[in-house]
Amino acid sequence: MLKLKQVLDKIKTFITKASLVIWKYIKKVFFVIKPSLLAIGIGITLGFFVMLIFNPSGAFPGLIKIILGGLQQGMKGIGDVLYQATPIILTGLAVVIAFKTGLFNIGAPGQMIVGAYTAIHIGVLWTLPAPLHWIVSLILGTLAGAIWGAIPGILKAISNTNEVIVSILTNYIGTLLVVMLIKKNVYNFAYAKSLNIKATAALPRIGNIFGSSAVTIGILIAIVMAIIIHYIFKKTTLGYELQASGFNKEASKYAGMNSKKNIITAMVISGAMAGLAGAIQYSIVGNNLGTTIDLLGAGFDGISVALLGLGEPIGTIFAGLFLSNVRQGGFYMQINGFPPQIIDIIISIIVYVTSISAGITFALRKRKMARENKLKLKEEEND
């Protein structure tokens, strides 16, 4: 009887300690994501008021559809959310990598398009067995995005040219170049878009789990890449140097870091993620690139995801899934008489509020990092 009581006491103590640890972790996580949750709440609330103005009777059912998103269509709906989330997680990751190095890669859309064309070119014109065909498409699409991302990085490092301006220019140059290459190499004259890729170049689908959804293993690749980038920034020397160069270029240079090399490296990795996003998005039979300048729209969601994810690689996973789910809900919301543009209003408000919060957080982190670097330098000088 005494032994049983001792065992129960130990179990009770263990549960108590575990509960305290879990609660402490929950509080820590909530403190980190609080700005995003606040932004989402404000965005959905203001969006609901807009819906009330246009259609009072359908406002509440429409709001429910927005929140539920893909869940309304069961496993297929969830698969559609995962499918749409894949490229925006990766483009969000591309923007986050630049953010952490003190850069703003607004060129992710162009890098995504270049990666997409590379994958389509290989998928249409090359003859390789599966799975080698789609693996080569992904690798070379990623490489194409990395090369396109290196352009603003090199100009920034060598001549301190503003990467935002260069990225905007490379967006349009890349898009027009891709339109020209499509028309020259893989053009479908009947539909004014690229030809279908070969079946061997298509990514394996996981639609058996998610019904008839087009979701592929791309979502798994996106999640793995987010985890890898998180590890690089948290646990490696490269990650530390990239962040240090971004927060205080002069201090990092004084500490022996090659800030120019780090800028180029960050933009190359950032471009690679955007290129991979494009390659995954278009490594599906039936997904074709058109021949208009509107191609750029697909990559800009990455900026929203990066801001909503608070500039963290893991945050892009959840932000991408949320954004995809809300967009899916916006599609279903049309049943209640609302245009899908309502979703754009809601997302714009969310991003606006989040960007203010992220801007303040970034400034504080930059000051903190600069202060820490100065203290380290002083300690080294004293030694």
Short mmCIF file of C-alpha atoms in Angstrom, two decimals:
data_model
loop_
_atom_site.label_atom_id
_atom_site.label_comp_id
_atom_site.label_asym_id
_atom_site.label_seq_id
_atom_site.Cartn_x
_atom_site.Cartn_y
_atom_site.Cartn_z
CA MET A 1 0.00 0.00 0.00
CA LEU A 2 2.88 2.32 0.91
CA LYS A 3 4.66 1.57 -2.39
CA LEU A 4 1.49 2.28 -4.37
CA LYS A 5 1.15 5.66 -2.63
CA GLN A 6 4.77 6.51 -3.40
CA VAL A 7 4.26 5.61 -7.06
CA LEU A 8 1.11 7.75 -7.23
CA ASP A 9 2.96 10.64 -5.57
CA LYS A 10 5.76 10.37 -8.12
CA ILE A 11 3.24 10.32 -10.97
CA LYS A 12 1.48 13.35 -9.51
CA THR A 13 4.79 15.21 -9.17
CA PHE A 14 5.77 14.33 -12.72
CA ILE A 15 2.41 15.50 -14.10
CA THR A 16 2.66 18.75 -12.13
CA LYS A 17 6.18 19.49 -13.40
CA ALA A 18 5.27 18.52 -16.96
CA SER A 19 2.18 20.75 -16.83
CA LEU A 20 4.29 23.70 -15.65
CA VAL A 21 6.82 23.16 -18.44
CA ILE A 22 4.08 22.85 -21.07
CA TRP A 23 2.27 25.93 -19.76
CA LYS A 24 5.51 27.90 -19.74
CA TYR A 25 6.17 26.85 -23.35
CA ILE A 26 2.61 27.75 -24.40
CA LYS A 27 2.99 31.20 -22.83
CA LYS A 28 6.30 31.71 -24.61
CA VAL A 29 4.84 30.67 -27.98
CA PHE A 30 1.77 32.86 -27.44
CA PHE A 31 3.98 35.86 -26.65
CA VAL A 32 5.87 35.32 -29.92
CA ILE A 33 2.81 34.86 -32.15
CA LYS A 34 0.65 37.46 -30.39
CA PRO A 35 1.32 40.17 -33.04
CA SER A 36 0.21 37.83 -35.83
CA LEU A 37 -2.89 36.71 -33.94
CA LEU A 38 -3.79 40.34 -33.27
CA ALA A 39 -3.30 41.23 -36.94
CA ILE A 40 -5.46 38.28 -38.05
CA GLY A 41 -8.20 39.27 -35.60
CA ILE A 42 -8.21 42.89 -36.79
CA GLY A 43 -8.16 41.85 -40.44
CA ILE A 44 -11.06 39.41 -40.13
CA THR A 45 -13.10 41.85 -38.00
CA LEU A 46 -12.71 44.73 -40.46
CA GLY A 47 -13.38 42.35 -43.34
CA PHE A 48 -16.58 41.27 -41.62
CA PHE A 49 -17.72 44.90 -41.37
CA VAL A 50 -17.11 45.32 -45.11
CA MET A 51 -19.20 42.20 -45.74
CA LEU A 52 -21.99 43.59 -43.55
CA ILE A 53 -22.11 46.74 -45.65
CA PHE A 54 -22.42 44.89 -48.95
CA ASN A 55 -24.57 41.93 -47.91
CA PRO A 56 -25.80 41.93 -44.27
CA SER A 57 -27.73 38.66 -44.52
CA GLY A 58 -24.81 36.72 -45.99
CA ALA A 59 -22.06 38.30 -43.89
CA PHE A 60 -22.01 35.78 -41.03
CA PRO A 61 -22.25 32.63 -43.23
CA GLY A 62 -19.55 34.15 -45.45
CA LEU A 63 -17.32 34.76 -42.42
CA ILE A 64 -17.70 31.13 -41.35
CA LYS A 65 -16.67 30.01 -44.84
CA ILE A 66 -13.57 32.22 -44.68
CA ILE A 67 -12.51 30.79 -41.32
CA LEU A 68 -13.21 27.16 -42.21
CA GLY A 69 -11.60 27.46 -45.65
CA GLY A 70 -10.68 24.07 -47.09
CA LEU A 71 -12.11 22.18 -44.11
CA GLN A 72 -15.56 22.59 -45.68
CA GLN A 73 -14.66 20.11 -48.44
CA GLY A 74 -13.21 17.38 -46.26
CA MET A 75 -9.92 15.75 -47.21
CA LYS A 76 -10.01 17.13 -50.75
CA GLY A 77 -10.36 20.66 -49.40
CA ILE A 78 -7.42 20.12 -47.04
CA GLY A 79 -5.40 18.79 -49.98
CA ASP A 80 -6.25 21.91 -52.01
CA VAL A 81 -5.08 24.10 -49.12
CA LEU A 82 -1.77 22.19 -48.96
CA TYR A 83 -1.41 22.43 -52.74
CA GLN A 84 -1.88 26.21 -52.78
CA ALA A 85 0.25 26.70 -49.67
CA THR A 86 3.35 25.00 -51.14
CA PRO A 87 4.65 27.82 -53.39
CA ILE A 88 3.77 30.61 -50.97
CA ILE A 89 5.58 28.86 -48.10
CA LEU A 90 8.71 28.68 -50.23
CA THR A 91 8.48 32.24 -51.56
CA GLY A 92 7.79 33.36 -47.98
CA LEU A 93 10.91 31.48 -46.96
CA ALA A 94 12.85 33.30 -49.69
CA VAL A 95 11.77 36.67 -48.31
CA VAL A 96 12.53 35.61 -44.71
CA ILE A 97 16.12 34.62 -45.61
CA ALA A 98 16.70 38.10 -47.02
CA PHE A 99 14.96 39.73 -44.02
CA LYS A 100 17.31 38.00 -41.62
CA THR A 101 20.30 39.37 -43.52
CA GLY A 102 18.94 42.90 -43.46
CA LEU A 103 17.79 42.73 -47.09
CA PHE A 104 14.39 42.96 -48.78
CA ASN A 105 14.09 40.48 -51.63
CA ILE A 106 11.05 41.76 -53.47
CA GLY A 107 12.38 39.87 -56.49
CA ALA A 108 10.99 36.51 -55.32
CA PRO A 109 8.19 36.61 -57.97
CA GLY A 110 10.72 36.96 -60.79
CA GLN A 111 12.98 34.28 -59.33
CA MET A 112 9.95 32.01 -59.02
CA ILE A 113 9.00 32.55 -62.67
CA VAL A 114 12.55 31.82 -63.86
CA GLY A 115 12.59 28.61 -61.81
CA ALA A 116 9.16 27.67 -63.16
CA TYR A 117 10.21 28.12 -66.79
CA THR A 118 13.36 26.05 -66.23
CA ALA A 119 11.28 23.18 -64.84
CA ILE A 120 8.79 23.43 -67.71
CA HIS A 121 11.56 23.57 -70.33
CA ILE A 122 13.13 20.41 -68.92
CA GLY A 123 9.74 18.77 -68.46
CA VAL A 124 8.67 19.40 -72.06
CA LEU A 125 11.88 19.03 -74.07
CA TRP A 126 14.03 16.60 -72.12
CA THR A 127 13.53 12.84 -72.11
CA LEU A 128 14.50 11.20 -68.84
CA PRO A 129 13.06 8.35 -66.78
CA ALA A 130 11.06 9.04 -63.63
CA PRO A 131 11.93 9.95 -60.92
CA LEU A 132 15.17 11.34 -62.39
CA HIS A 133 13.21 13.65 -64.69
CA TRP A 134 11.35 15.58 -61.99
CA ILE A 135 14.36 15.55 -59.67
CA VAL A 136 16.50 17.21 -62.37
CA SER A 137 13.69 19.71 -63.03
CA LEU A 138 13.55 20.71 -59.37
CA ILE A 139 17.33 20.96 -59.00
CA LEU A 140 17.85 23.08 -62.11
CA GLY A 141 14.76 25.19 -61.38
CA THR A 142 16.21 25.90 -57.94
CA LEU A 143 19.59 26.74 -59.50
CA ALA A 144 17.93 29.13 -61.99
CA GLY A 145 16.23 30.98 -59.13
CA ALA A 146 19.54 31.14 -57.25
CA ILE A 147 21.30 32.69 -60.26
CA TRP A 148 18.50 35.23 -60.72
CA GLY A 149 18.61 36.06 -57.01
CA ALA A 150 22.39 36.52 -57.16
CA ILE A 151 22.06 39.53 -59.51
CA PRO A 152 20.66 42.01 -56.92
CA GLY A 153 22.92 40.42 -54.29
CA ILE A 154 26.09 41.03 -56.32
CA LEU A 155 25.09 44.60 -57.17
CA LYS A 156 24.30 45.27 -53.51
CA ALA A 157 27.61 43.84 -52.33
CA ILE A 158 29.83 45.48 -54.94
CA SER A 159 28.26 48.91 -55.47
CA ASN A 160 25.72 49.12 -52.61
CA THR A 161 22.89 49.35 -55.15
CA ASN A 162 19.48 49.23 -53.48
CA GLU A 163 18.33 45.60 -53.72
CA VAL A 164 14.66 46.59 -53.76
CA ILE A 165 15.01 48.61 -56.96
CA VAL A 166 17.17 45.96 -58.64
CA SER A 167 14.76 43.20 -57.56
CA ILE A 168 11.78 45.03 -59.03
CA LEU A 169 13.63 45.44 -62.31
CA THR A 170 14.70 41.78 -62.38
CA ASN A 171 11.07 40.79 -61.79
CA TYR A 172 9.98 42.38 -65.05
CA ILE A 173 13.11 41.42 -66.97
CA GLY A 174 12.69 37.80 -65.84
CA THR A 175 9.01 37.73 -66.75
CA LEU A 176 9.54 39.20 -70.23
CA LEU A 177 12.47 36.84 -70.78
CA VAL A 178 10.33 33.85 -69.78
CA VAL A 179 7.50 34.97 -72.11
CA MET A 180 10.01 35.16 -74.98
CA LEU A 181 11.47 31.73 -74.16
CA ILE A 182 8.02 30.14 -73.91
CA LYS A 183 7.06 31.44 -77.35
CA LYS A 184 10.37 30.29 -78.80
CA ASN A 185 10.74 26.85 -77.21
CA VAL A 186 7.60 25.39 -75.55
CA TYR A 187 4.68 27.39 -76.95
CA ASN A 188 1.18 25.97 -77.33
CA PHE A 189 -0.26 28.16 -80.10
CA ALA A 190 -3.80 26.89 -79.55
CA TYR A 191 -3.98 28.13 -75.93
CA ALA A 192 -1.30 30.87 -75.84
CA LYS A 193 0.63 29.20 -73.04
CA SER A 194 3.35 26.64 -72.46
CA LEU A 195 2.95 23.00 -73.46
CA ASN A 196 2.17 20.30 -70.91
CA ILE A 197 5.19 18.68 -69.30
CA LYS A 198 5.78 14.95 -69.76
CA ALA A 199 4.35 12.56 -67.19
CA THR A 200 7.87 11.56 -66.10
CA ALA A 201 8.58 15.18 -65.10
CA ALA A 202 5.49 15.47 -62.89
CA LEU A 203 5.92 15.39 -59.11
CA PRO A 204 4.33 12.36 -57.41
CA ARG A 205 0.90 13.23 -56.04
CA ILE A 206 -0.39 12.34 -52.61
CA GLY A 207 -3.95 12.70 -53.82
CA ASN A 208 -4.86 9.19 -52.63
CA ILE A 209 -4.91 10.61 -49.11
CA PHE A 210 -6.61 13.86 -50.10
CA GLY A 211 -9.15 12.62 -52.64
CA SER A 212 -8.85 14.16 -56.09
CA SER A 213 -6.72 17.07 -54.90
CA ALA A 214 -3.67 18.05 -56.97
CA VAL A 215 -1.41 18.21 -53.90
CA THR A 216 2.04 16.68 -54.47
CA ILE A 217 5.09 15.83 -52.40
CA GLY A 218 6.00 19.48 -52.93
CA ILE A 219 4.36 20.38 -49.62
CA LEU A 220 6.70 17.96 -47.82
CA ILE A 221 9.70 19.50 -49.60
CA ALA A 222 8.56 22.99 -48.55
CA ILE A 223 8.24 21.98 -44.89
CA VAL A 224 11.63 20.25 -44.91
CA MET A 225 13.27 23.32 -46.46
CA ALA A 226 11.74 25.58 -43.80
CA ILE A 227 13.15 23.32 -41.07
CA ILE A 228 16.59 23.26 -42.73
CA ILE A 229 16.70 27.06 -43.04
CA HIS A 230 15.57 27.38 -39.41
CA TYR A 231 18.44 25.09 -38.36
CA ILE A 232 20.96 27.06 -40.45
CA PHE A 233 20.03 30.36 -38.80
CA LYS A 234 19.80 28.95 -35.27
CA LYS A 235 22.63 26.44 -35.12
CA THR A 236 25.30 27.20 -37.73
CA THR A 237 28.12 29.70 -38.14
CA LEU A 238 26.80 30.62 -41.58
CA GLY A 239 23.43 31.55 -40.13
CA TYR A 240 25.00 33.66 -37.41
CA GLU A 241 27.21 35.50 -39.89
CA LEU A 242 24.28 36.19 -42.24
CA GLN A 243 22.25 37.70 -39.40
CA ALA A 244 25.21 39.64 -38.01
CA SER A 245 25.95 41.14 -41.43
CA GLY A 246 22.35 42.21 -41.70
CA PHE A 247 22.06 43.79 -38.27
CA ASN A 248 25.41 45.60 -38.24
CA LYS A 249 27.52 45.50 -41.38
CA GLU A 250 30.42 47.48 -39.96
CA ALA A 251 30.63 45.53 -36.70
CA SER A 252 30.52 42.19 -38.53
CA LYS A 253 33.28 43.39 -40.88
CA TYR A 254 35.39 44.44 -37.89
CA ALA A 255 34.86 40.98 -36.37
CA GLY A 256 36.37 39.41 -39.48
CA MET A 257 33.19 38.50 -41.34
CA ASN A 258 32.98 38.99 -45.09
CA SER A 259 29.80 41.07 -45.28
CA LYS A 260 29.83 41.27 -49.10
CA LYS A 261 30.07 37.51 -49.39
CA ASN A 262 27.24 37.11 -46.85
CA ILE A 263 24.97 39.46 -48.80
CA ILE A 264 25.51 37.51 -52.01
CA THR A 265 25.10 34.17 -50.19
CA ALA A 266 21.80 35.29 -48.63
CA MET A 267 20.38 36.44 -51.96
CA VAL A 268 21.51 33.24 -53.69
CA ILE A 269 19.81 31.06 -51.06
CA SER A 270 16.75 33.31 -51.12
CA GLY A 271 16.53 33.09 -54.91
CA ALA A 272 16.98 29.32 -54.74
CA MET A 273 13.91 28.97 -52.50
CA ALA A 274 11.84 31.11 -54.87
CA GLY A 275 13.10 29.13 -57.86
CA LEU A 276 12.19 25.88 -56.09
CA ALA A 277 8.70 27.28 -55.47
CA GLY A 278 8.23 27.88 -59.19
CA ALA A 279 9.64 24.50 -60.14
CA ILE A 280 7.31 22.68 -57.73
CA GLN A 281 4.27 24.73 -58.75
CA TYR A 282 4.67 23.89 -62.44
CA SER A 283 5.95 20.31 -62.20
CA ILE A 284 2.37 19.16 -62.60
CA VAL A 285 0.78 18.07 -65.88
CA GLY A 286 -1.77 20.75 -66.81
CA ASN A 287 -0.06 23.60 -64.95
CA ASN A 288 1.14 25.88 -67.71
CA LEU A 289 2.82 29.26 -67.82
CA GLY A 290 0.94 31.92 -69.75
CA THR A 291 2.46 34.66 -71.86
CA THR A 292 1.38 37.82 -70.04
CA ILE A 293 3.04 40.09 -67.49
CA ASP A 294 0.39 38.92 -64.96
CA LEU A 295 2.66 35.97 -64.18
CA LEU A 296 4.26 38.02 -61.40
CA GLY A 297 1.22 37.85 -59.11
CA ALA A 298 1.97 34.35 -57.85
CA GLY A 299 5.16 35.25 -55.99
CA PHE A 300 4.01 38.34 -54.11
CA ASP A 301 2.08 36.29 -51.53
CA GLY A 302 5.49 35.32 -50.18
CA ILE A 303 5.93 38.82 -48.77
CA SER A 304 2.63 38.49 -46.90
CA VAL A 305 3.64 35.08 -45.58
CA ALA A 306 7.05 36.35 -44.42
CA LEU A 307 5.48 39.25 -42.52
CA LEU A 308 2.69 37.16 -41.03
CA GLY A 309 5.24 34.51 -40.03
CA LEU A 310 7.15 37.25 -38.15
CA GLY A 311 10.26 36.77 -40.25
CA GLU A 312 10.88 33.21 -39.03
CA PRO A 313 11.35 30.13 -41.29
CA ILE A 314 9.01 27.93 -39.22
CA GLY A 315 6.51 30.79 -39.11
CA THR A 316 6.24 30.67 -42.91
CA ILE A 317 4.77 27.16 -42.70
CA PHE A 318 1.87 28.22 -40.49
CA ALA A 319 1.42 31.58 -42.22
CA GLY A 320 1.39 29.90 -45.63
CA LEU A 321 -1.19 27.34 -44.52
CA PHE A 322 -3.34 30.08 -42.98
CA LEU A 323 -3.18 32.28 -46.08
CA SER A 324 -3.97 29.35 -48.36
CA ASN A 325 -6.89 28.29 -46.15
CA VAL A 326 -8.35 31.81 -46.11
CA ARG A 327 -8.05 32.09 -49.89
CA GLN A 328 -9.80 28.76 -50.23
CA GLY A 329 -12.56 30.07 -47.97
CA GLY A 330 -12.81 33.17 -50.15
CA PHE A 331 -13.49 30.94 -53.14
CA TYR A 332 -16.35 29.16 -51.35
CA MET A 333 -17.64 32.49 -50.02
CA GLN A 334 -18.88 33.41 -53.49
CA ILE A 335 -21.90 31.19 -52.82
CA ASN A 336 -23.09 33.86 -50.38
CA GLY A 337 -22.86 36.59 -53.01
CA PHE A 338 -19.42 37.98 -52.12
CA PRO A 339 -16.61 38.58 -54.64
CA PRO A 340 -13.31 36.83 -53.81
CA GLN A 341 -11.67 40.28 -53.64
CA ILE A 342 -13.00 40.52 -50.07
CA ILE A 343 -10.21 38.11 -49.14
CA ASP A 344 -7.63 40.46 -50.65
CA ILE A 345 -8.99 43.26 -48.44
CA ILE A 346 -8.74 41.07 -45.33
CA ILE A 347 -5.22 39.87 -46.19
CA SER A 348 -4.10 43.43 -46.95
CA ILE A 349 -5.28 44.60 -43.52
CA ILE A 350 -3.59 41.64 -41.83
CA VAL A 351 -0.31 42.31 -43.64
CA TYR A 352 -0.52 46.06 -42.92
CA VAL A 353 -0.95 45.50 -39.18
CA THR A 354 1.67 42.75 -39.10
CA SER A 355 4.20 44.81 -41.04
CA ILE A 356 3.98 47.62 -38.49
CA SER A 357 4.55 45.13 -35.69
CA ALA A 358 7.32 43.36 -37.61
CA GLY A 359 9.01 46.67 -38.41
CA ILE A 360 9.12 47.65 -34.75
CA THR A 361 10.34 44.17 -33.76
CA PHE A 362 13.03 44.20 -36.46
CA ALA A 363 14.31 47.61 -35.32
CA LEU A 364 14.52 46.45 -31.71
CA ARG A 365 16.28 43.22 -32.67
CA LYS A 366 18.75 45.15 -34.82
CA ARG A 367 19.58 47.45 -31.92
CA LYS A 368 19.94 44.49 -29.57
CA MET A 369 22.24 42.64 -32.00
CA ALA A 370 24.36 45.73 -32.56
CA ARG A 371 24.68 46.23 -28.80
CA GLU A 372 25.72 42.59 -28.31
CA ASN A 373 28.31 42.85 -31.09
CA LYS A 374 29.80 45.99 -29.54
CA LEU A 375 30.06 44.29 -26.14
CA LYS A 376 31.80 41.29 -27.71
CA LEU A 377 34.23 43.54 -29.53
CA LYS A 378 35.05 45.41 -26.30
CA GLU A 379 35.61 42.13 -24.46
CA GLU A 380 37.97 40.94 -27.21
CA GLU A 381 39.88 44.24 -27.09
CA ASN A 382 40.20 44.00 -23.28
CA ASP A 383 41.48 40.44 -23.55
#
